[in-house]
């Protein structure tokens, strides 16, 4: 850390300890921290909690439809507003879970007693607004109406003060670049209020990502992280290639020597095809090196208690049970199984081998000569 960052870190820790929002920790976990600059130049301390994703239970319920939620409020007369933007940092962490959010610094090891600031709040707020605009498109026909709606519905505190400045300019007709279109306003809003370390954390995770399973699984993880970065396809292709297994990477280089691939999706499809082909080749090689595993088993001889069709027919005529040859016997009550009685067993012959009895005698129809 630089001298300015070290001073800011010390000031932040002292203020948070005095406010009771953090306390010294002996947790085995410890996320790293970093400083990033906001749009106004202020330093912001960020805790990299991505390691918690491995032990976090994801929400498993379906997201409600926006129009259905609005329909439920149609007849409501009393409304309350919860300030999540400023109140989120006052929610206490459940007992027994504080150790998971511990972080380490050059001064000591700490854990929070309340929730950290909600980084994705700005992005979630914009997404909720865009969903509402889509469900009520007739009420928001222009970018001017959408921007006015967002500025009027910002929470109290710094966001409200920031919004009032631009709301006054919008109503007075003062030209401002970020008020010119919705896209410009959205970009400026997210730049000022979203987590400034998102791109830096995503870049580091992308560099650390390596293929450990199938290339298709690696590609899925790569796409999720890459969606947070504004990289060109050429840069993403280079990063994707570096994370592949050495065998897949070498075959991919040989393939692309004679074919120019410029898009990321085409490059990923080619890598997945090569990985699948190598997997099939290894499986066939294992079969060839171990022929006993795939060789057919030798035919097993019939046991001495094999009951032929002719014996079954004889038992049926004698009103005996066809399975074991007993009388007054039901199929579901039989515990003897298929077996021959002593009188039905063939006698051993000497000399020539006896003729083999056909298992399924079928009358032969002789045709005309």
mmCIF file of N, CA and C in Angstrom, residues 63-148:
data_model
loop_
_atom_site.group_PDB
_atom_site.id
_atom_site.type_symbol
_atom_site.label_atom_id
_atom_site.label_comp_id
_atom_site.label_asym_id
_atom_site.label_seq_id
_atom_site.Cartn_x
_atom_site.Cartn_y
_atom_site.Cartn_z
ATOM 1 N N UNK A 63 -37.838 -16.238 -8.989
ATOM 2 C CA UNK A 63 -38.029 -14.803 -8.806
ATOM 3 C C UNK A 63 -39.460 -14.420 -9.170
ATOM 4 N N UNK A 64 -40.116 -13.594 -8.359
ATOM 5 C CA UNK A 64 -41.496 -13.200 -8.676
ATOM 6 C C UNK A 64 -41.533 -12.268 -9.876
ATOM 7 N N UNK A 65 -42.640 -12.310 -10.602
ATOM 8 C CA UNK A 65 -42.821 -11.411 -11.737
ATOM 9 C C UNK A 65 -43.124 -10.007 -11.232
ATOM 10 N N UNK A 66 -42.557 -9.017 -11.909
ATOM 11 C CA UNK A 66 -42.719 -7.629 -11.480
ATOM 12 C C UNK A 66 -44.178 -7.185 -11.567
ATOM 13 N N UNK A 67 -44.868 -7.583 -12.632
ATOM 14 C CA UNK A 67 -46.259 -7.150 -12.784
ATOM 15 C C UNK A 67 -47.164 -7.779 -11.730
ATOM 16 N N UNK A 68 -46.829 -9.016 -11.283
ATOM 17 C CA UNK A 68 -47.622 -9.650 -10.237
ATOM 18 C C UNK A 68 -47.443 -8.932 -8.900
ATOM 19 N N UNK A 69 -46.215 -8.498 -8.614
ATOM 20 C CA UNK A 69 -45.975 -7.757 -7.377
ATOM 21 C C UNK A 69 -46.719 -6.426 -7.377
ATOM 22 N N UNK A 70 -46.713 -5.753 -8.519
ATOM 23 C CA UNK A 70 -47.417 -4.468 -8.620
ATOM 24 C C UNK A 70 -48.924 -4.674 -8.498
ATOM 25 N N UNK A 71 -49.425 -5.781 -9.039
ATOM 26 C CA UNK A 71 -50.860 -6.070 -8.973
ATOM 27 C C UNK A 71 -51.322 -6.246 -7.529
ATOM 28 N N UNK A 72 -50.455 -6.810 -6.679
ATOM 29 C CA UNK A 72 -50.812 -7.007 -5.276
ATOM 30 C C UNK A 72 -50.971 -5.680 -4.534
ATOM 31 N N UNK A 73 -50.319 -4.642 -5.035
ATOM 32 C CA UNK A 73 -50.369 -3.334 -4.371
ATOM 33 C C UNK A 73 -51.458 -2.425 -4.930
ATOM 34 N N UNK A 74 -52.280 -2.952 -5.822
ATOM 35 C CA UNK A 74 -53.237 -2.090 -6.523
ATOM 36 C C UNK A 74 -54.239 -1.455 -5.567
ATOM 37 N N UNK A 75 -54.692 -2.194 -4.551
ATOM 38 C CA UNK A 75 -55.708 -1.678 -3.633
ATOM 39 C C UNK A 75 -55.107 -1.212 -2.307
ATOM 40 N N UNK A 76 -53.778 -1.149 -2.206
ATOM 41 C CA UNK A 76 -53.148 -0.715 -0.956
ATOM 42 C C UNK A 76 -53.320 0.791 -0.763
ATOM 43 N N UNK A 77 -53.461 1.210 0.485
ATOM 44 C CA UNK A 77 -53.660 2.625 0.802
ATOM 45 C C UNK A 77 -52.540 3.190 1.675
ATOM 46 N N UNK A 78 -51.852 2.322 2.406
ATOM 47 C CA UNK A 78 -50.772 2.764 3.290
ATOM 48 C C UNK A 78 -49.482 2.102 2.834
ATOM 49 N N UNK A 79 -48.436 2.896 2.655
ATOM 50 C CA UNK A 79 -47.152 2.380 2.190
ATOM 51 C C UNK A 79 -46.055 2.786 3.175
ATOM 52 N N UNK A 80 -45.060 1.935 3.310
ATOM 53 C CA UNK A 80 -43.877 2.243 4.112
ATOM 54 C C UNK A 80 -42.649 2.129 3.224
ATOM 55 N N UNK A 81 -41.618 2.879 3.568
ATOM 56 C CA UNK A 81 -40.389 2.867 2.776
ATOM 57 C C UNK A 81 -39.225 2.504 3.683
ATOM 58 N N UNK A 82 -38.463 1.482 3.295
ATOM 59 C CA UNK A 82 -37.297 1.050 4.056
ATOM 60 C C UNK A 82 -36.041 1.548 3.354
ATOM 61 N N UNK A 83 -35.237 2.277 4.068
ATOM 62 C CA UNK A 83 -34.018 2.850 3.501
ATOM 63 C C UNK A 83 -32.917 1.792 3.527
ATOM 64 N N UNK A 84 -32.889 0.951 2.506
ATOM 65 C CA UNK A 84 -31.880 -0.101 2.445
ATOM 66 C C UNK A 84 -30.491 0.458 2.174
ATOM 67 N N UNK A 85 -30.422 1.583 1.486
ATOM 68 C CA UNK A 85 -29.105 2.110 1.115
ATOM 69 C C UNK A 85 -28.317 2.547 2.353
ATOM 70 N N UNK A 86 -28.984 3.237 3.301
ATOM 71 C CA UNK A 86 -28.293 3.687 4.506
ATOM 72 C C UNK A 86 -28.529 2.753 5.690
ATOM 73 N N UNK A 87 -29.622 2.012 5.662
ATOM 74 C CA UNK A 87 -29.929 1.129 6.780
ATOM 75 C C UNK A 87 -29.265 -0.226 6.702
ATOM 76 N N UNK A 88 -28.791 -0.602 5.518
ATOM 77 C CA UNK A 88 -28.193 -1.929 5.337
ATOM 78 C C UNK A 88 -26.972 -2.106 6.224
ATOM 79 N N UNK A 89 -26.214 -1.039 6.412
ATOM 80 C CA UNK A 89 -24.983 -1.120 7.191
ATOM 81 C C UNK A 89 -25.246 -1.158 8.691
ATOM 82 N N UNK A 90 -26.515 -1.155 9.102
ATOM 83 C CA UNK A 90 -26.862 -1.238 10.518
ATOM 84 C C UNK A 90 -27.481 -2.579 10.886
ATOM 85 N N UNK A 91 -27.551 -3.506 9.932
ATOM 86 C CA UNK A 91 -28.105 -4.831 10.205
ATOM 87 C C UNK A 91 -27.029 -5.695 10.844
ATOM 88 N N UNK A 92 -27.321 -6.258 12.029
ATOM 89 C CA UNK A 92 -26.345 -7.090 12.733
ATOM 90 C C UNK A 92 -26.204 -8.444 12.044
ATOM 91 N N UNK A 93 -24.981 -8.964 12.036
ATOM 92 C CA UNK A 93 -24.725 -10.288 11.467
ATOM 93 C C UNK A 93 -25.168 -11.342 12.477
ATOM 94 N N UNK A 94 -25.788 -12.400 11.987
ATOM 95 C CA UNK A 94 -26.291 -13.467 12.843
ATOM 96 C C UNK A 94 -25.161 -14.086 13.653
ATOM 97 N N UNK A 95 -25.467 -14.431 14.894
ATOM 98 C CA UNK A 95 -24.465 -15.029 15.770
ATOM 99 C C UNK A 95 -23.944 -16.339 15.172
ATOM 100 N N UNK A 96 -22.639 -16.485 15.158
ATOM 101 C CA UNK A 96 -22.017 -17.679 14.590
ATOM 102 C C UNK A 96 -21.577 -17.515 13.157
ATOM 103 N N UNK A 97 -21.932 -16.383 12.536
ATOM 104 C CA UNK A 97 -21.570 -16.153 11.132
ATOM 105 C C UNK A 97 -20.537 -15.040 10.946
ATOM 106 N N UNK A 98 -20.142 -14.392 12.035
ATOM 107 C CA UNK A 98 -19.206 -13.268 11.905
ATOM 108 C C UNK A 98 -17.845 -13.719 11.383
ATOM 109 N N UNK A 99 -17.425 -14.929 11.765
ATOM 110 C CA UNK A 99 -16.091 -15.394 11.367
ATOM 111 C C UNK A 99 -15.963 -15.518 9.848
ATOM 112 N N UNK A 100 -17.092 -15.762 9.168
ATOM 113 C CA UNK A 100 -17.042 -15.932 7.716
ATOM 114 C C UNK A 100 -16.661 -14.631 7.001
ATOM 115 N N UNK A 101 -17.013 -13.495 7.602
ATOM 116 C CA UNK A 101 -16.773 -12.197 6.956
ATOM 117 C C UNK A 101 -15.497 -11.530 7.462
ATOM 118 N N UNK A 102 -14.626 -12.278 8.138
ATOM 119 C CA UNK A 102 -13.394 -11.690 8.670
ATOM 120 C C UNK A 102 -12.477 -11.234 7.540
ATOM 121 N N UNK A 103 -11.693 -10.212 7.813
ATOM 122 C CA UNK A 103 -10.746 -9.703 6.819
ATOM 123 C C UNK A 103 -9.423 -9.376 7.517
ATOM 124 N N UNK A 104 -8.353 -9.435 6.764
ATOM 125 C CA UNK A 104 -7.018 -9.215 7.329
ATOM 126 C C UNK A 104 -6.407 -7.930 6.758
ATOM 127 N N UNK A 105 -5.698 -7.225 7.610
ATOM 128 C CA UNK A 105 -4.993 -6.009 7.205
ATOM 129 C C UNK A 105 -3.569 -6.059 7.765
ATOM 130 N N UNK A 106 -2.765 -5.069 7.443
ATOM 131 C CA UNK A 106 -1.389 -5.020 7.935
ATOM 132 C C UNK A 106 -1.335 -4.701 9.421
ATOM 133 N N UNK A 107 -2.466 -4.223 9.984
ATOM 134 C CA UNK A 107 -2.492 -3.869 11.396
ATOM 135 C C UNK A 107 -2.994 -5.011 12.266
ATOM 136 N N UNK A 108 -4.023 -5.707 11.820
ATOM 137 C CA UNK A 108 -4.574 -6.795 12.634
ATOM 138 C C UNK A 108 -5.610 -7.549 11.811
ATOM 139 N N UNK A 109 -6.207 -8.535 12.469
ATOM 140 C CA UNK A 109 -7.252 -9.373 11.879
ATOM 141 C C UNK A 109 -8.582 -8.936 12.488
ATOM 142 N N UNK A 110 -9.582 -8.589 11.652
ATOM 143 C CA UNK A 110 -10.845 -8.064 12.152
ATOM 144 C C UNK A 110 -12.016 -8.835 11.551
ATOM 145 N N UNK A 111 -13.158 -8.713 12.242
ATOM 146 C CA UNK A 111 -14.407 -9.251 11.695
ATOM 147 C C UNK A 111 -15.513 -8.239 11.946
ATOM 148 N N UNK A 112 -16.464 -8.095 11.025
ATOM 149 C CA UNK A 112 -17.525 -7.094 11.181
ATOM 150 C C UNK A 112 -18.603 -7.572 12.147
ATOM 151 N N UNK A 113 -19.232 -6.636 12.814
ATOM 152 C CA UNK A 113 -20.385 -6.952 13.661
ATOM 153 C C UNK A 113 -21.698 -6.622 12.960
ATOM 154 N N UNK A 114 -21.615 -5.815 11.902
ATOM 155 C CA UNK A 114 -22.789 -5.483 11.088
ATOM 156 C C UNK A 114 -22.446 -5.767 9.636
ATOM 157 N N UNK A 115 -23.463 -5.749 8.767
ATOM 158 C CA UNK A 115 -23.249 -6.051 7.361
ATOM 159 C C UNK A 115 -22.380 -4.992 6.706
ATOM 160 N N UNK A 116 -21.521 -5.459 5.771
ATOM 161 C CA UNK A 116 -20.731 -4.516 4.982
ATOM 162 C C UNK A 116 -21.657 -3.692 4.105
ATOM 163 N N UNK A 117 -21.122 -2.621 3.541
ATOM 164 C CA UNK A 117 -21.913 -1.829 2.601
ATOM 165 C C UNK A 117 -22.288 -2.677 1.405
ATOM 166 N N UNK A 118 -23.486 -2.500 0.962
ATOM 167 C CA UNK A 118 -24.021 -3.336 -0.117
ATOM 168 C C UNK A 118 -23.499 -2.854 -1.458
ATOM 169 N N UNK A 119 -22.483 -3.514 -2.002
ATOM 170 C CA UNK A 119 -21.845 -3.097 -3.245
ATOM 171 C C UNK A 119 -22.772 -3.087 -4.444
ATOM 172 N N UNK A 120 -23.530 -4.176 -4.716
ATOM 173 C CA UNK A 120 -24.355 -4.226 -5.923
ATOM 174 C C UNK A 120 -25.672 -3.477 -5.810
ATOM 175 N N UNK A 121 -25.865 -2.637 -4.768
ATOM 176 C CA UNK A 121 -27.158 -1.983 -4.571
ATOM 177 C C UNK A 121 -27.528 -1.090 -5.744
ATOM 178 N N UNK A 122 -26.558 -0.335 -6.266
ATOM 179 C CA UNK A 122 -26.844 0.580 -7.375
ATOM 180 C C UNK A 122 -27.270 -0.185 -8.621
ATOM 181 N N UNK A 123 -26.565 -1.272 -8.908
ATOM 182 C CA UNK A 123 -26.913 -2.067 -10.087
ATOM 183 C C UNK A 123 -28.283 -2.716 -9.926
ATOM 184 N N UNK A 124 -28.590 -3.184 -8.711
ATOM 185 C CA UNK A 124 -29.902 -3.786 -8.463
ATOM 186 C C UNK A 124 -31.007 -2.745 -8.583
ATOM 187 N N UNK A 125 -30.740 -1.530 -8.102
ATOM 188 C CA UNK A 125 -31.732 -0.458 -8.180
ATOM 189 C C UNK A 125 -32.042 -0.110 -9.636
ATOM 190 N N UNK A 126 -31.002 0.017 -10.456
ATOM 191 C CA UNK A 126 -31.206 0.324 -11.874
ATOM 192 C C UNK A 126 -31.946 -0.812 -12.570
ATOM 193 N N UNK A 127 -31.610 -2.052 -12.223
ATOM 194 C CA UNK A 127 -32.289 -3.196 -12.835
ATOM 195 C C UNK A 127 -33.763 -3.220 -12.463
ATOM 196 N N UNK A 128 -34.087 -2.899 -11.201
ATOM 197 C CA UNK A 128 -35.490 -2.829 -10.783
ATOM 198 C C UNK A 128 -36.232 -1.737 -11.550
ATOM 199 N N UNK A 129 -35.575 -0.595 -11.732
ATOM 200 C CA UNK A 129 -36.202 0.503 -12.473
ATOM 201 C C UNK A 129 -36.458 0.113 -13.926
ATOM 202 N N UNK A 130 -35.489 -0.528 -14.555
ATOM 203 C CA UNK A 130 -35.650 -0.929 -15.956
ATOM 204 C C UNK A 130 -36.755 -1.974 -16.103
ATOM 205 N N UNK A 131 -36.872 -2.864 -15.121
ATOM 206 C CA UNK A 131 -37.960 -3.846 -15.147
ATOM 207 C C UNK A 131 -39.310 -3.157 -15.014
ATOM 208 N N UNK A 132 -39.381 -2.155 -14.137
ATOM 209 C CA UNK A 132 -40.619 -1.398 -13.967
ATOM 210 C C UNK A 132 -40.958 -0.619 -15.234
ATOM 211 N N UNK A 133 -39.946 -0.056 -15.894
ATOM 212 C CA UNK A 133 -40.178 0.660 -17.153
ATOM 213 C C UNK A 133 -40.723 -0.289 -18.219
ATOM 214 N N UNK A 134 -40.192 -1.498 -18.258
ATOM 215 C CA UNK A 134 -40.638 -2.473 -19.258
ATOM 216 C C UNK A 134 -42.086 -2.888 -19.012
ATOM 217 N N UNK A 135 -42.451 -3.052 -17.728
ATOM 218 C CA UNK A 135 -43.821 -3.469 -17.402
ATOM 219 C C UNK A 135 -44.820 -2.336 -17.578
ATOM 220 N N UNK A 136 -44.341 -1.095 -17.552
ATOM 221 C CA UNK A 136 -45.230 0.064 -17.695
ATOM 222 C C UNK A 136 -44.683 0.994 -18.778
ATOM 223 N N UNK A 137 -44.477 0.442 -19.944
ATOM 224 C CA UNK A 137 -43.859 1.206 -21.036
ATOM 225 C C UNK A 137 -44.695 2.412 -21.456
ATOM 226 N N UNK A 138 -46.012 2.327 -21.313
ATOM 227 C CA UNK A 138 -46.854 3.454 -21.722
ATOM 228 C C UNK A 138 -46.675 4.666 -20.808
ATOM 229 N N UNK A 139 -46.264 4.438 -19.563
ATOM 230 C CA UNK A 139 -46.078 5.544 -18.619
ATOM 231 C C UNK A 139 -44.713 6.205 -18.754
ATOM 232 N N UNK A 140 -43.780 5.535 -19.439
ATOM 233 C CA UNK A 140 -42.426 6.082 -19.597
ATOM 234 C C UNK A 140 -42.034 6.023 -21.069
ATOM 235 N N UNK A 141 -42.598 6.912 -21.870
ATOM 236 C CA UNK A 141 -42.358 6.843 -23.320
ATOM 237 C C UNK A 141 -41.005 7.390 -23.763
ATOM 238 N N UNK A 142 -40.313 8.166 -22.887
ATOM 239 C CA UNK A 142 -39.074 8.822 -23.321
ATOM 240 C C UNK A 142 -37.981 8.630 -22.279
ATOM 241 N N UNK A 143 -36.746 8.915 -22.691
ATOM 242 C CA UNK A 143 -35.617 8.857 -21.761
ATOM 243 C C UNK A 143 -35.761 9.905 -20.662
ATOM 244 N N UNK A 144 -36.356 11.052 -21.007
ATOM 245 C CA UNK A 144 -36.555 12.137 -20.034
ATOM 246 C C UNK A 144 -37.418 11.660 -18.870
ATOM 247 N N UNK A 145 -38.490 10.927 -19.164
ATOM 248 C CA UNK A 145 -39.386 10.447 -18.107
ATOM 249 C C UNK A 145 -38.712 9.380 -17.251
ATOM 250 N N UNK A 146 -37.887 8.539 -17.856
ATOM 251 C CA UNK A 146 -37.199 7.490 -17.096
ATOM 252 C C UNK A 146 -36.161 8.100 -16.148
ATOM 253 N N UNK A 147 -35.396 9.044 -16.656
ATOM 254 C CA UNK A 147 -34.371 9.686 -15.823
ATOM 255 C C UNK A 147 -35.014 10.438 -14.662
ATOM 256 N N UNK A 148 -36.126 11.128 -14.925
ATOM 257 C CA UNK A 148 -36.831 11.862 -13.862
ATOM 258 C C UNK A 148 -37.320 10.911 -12.781
#
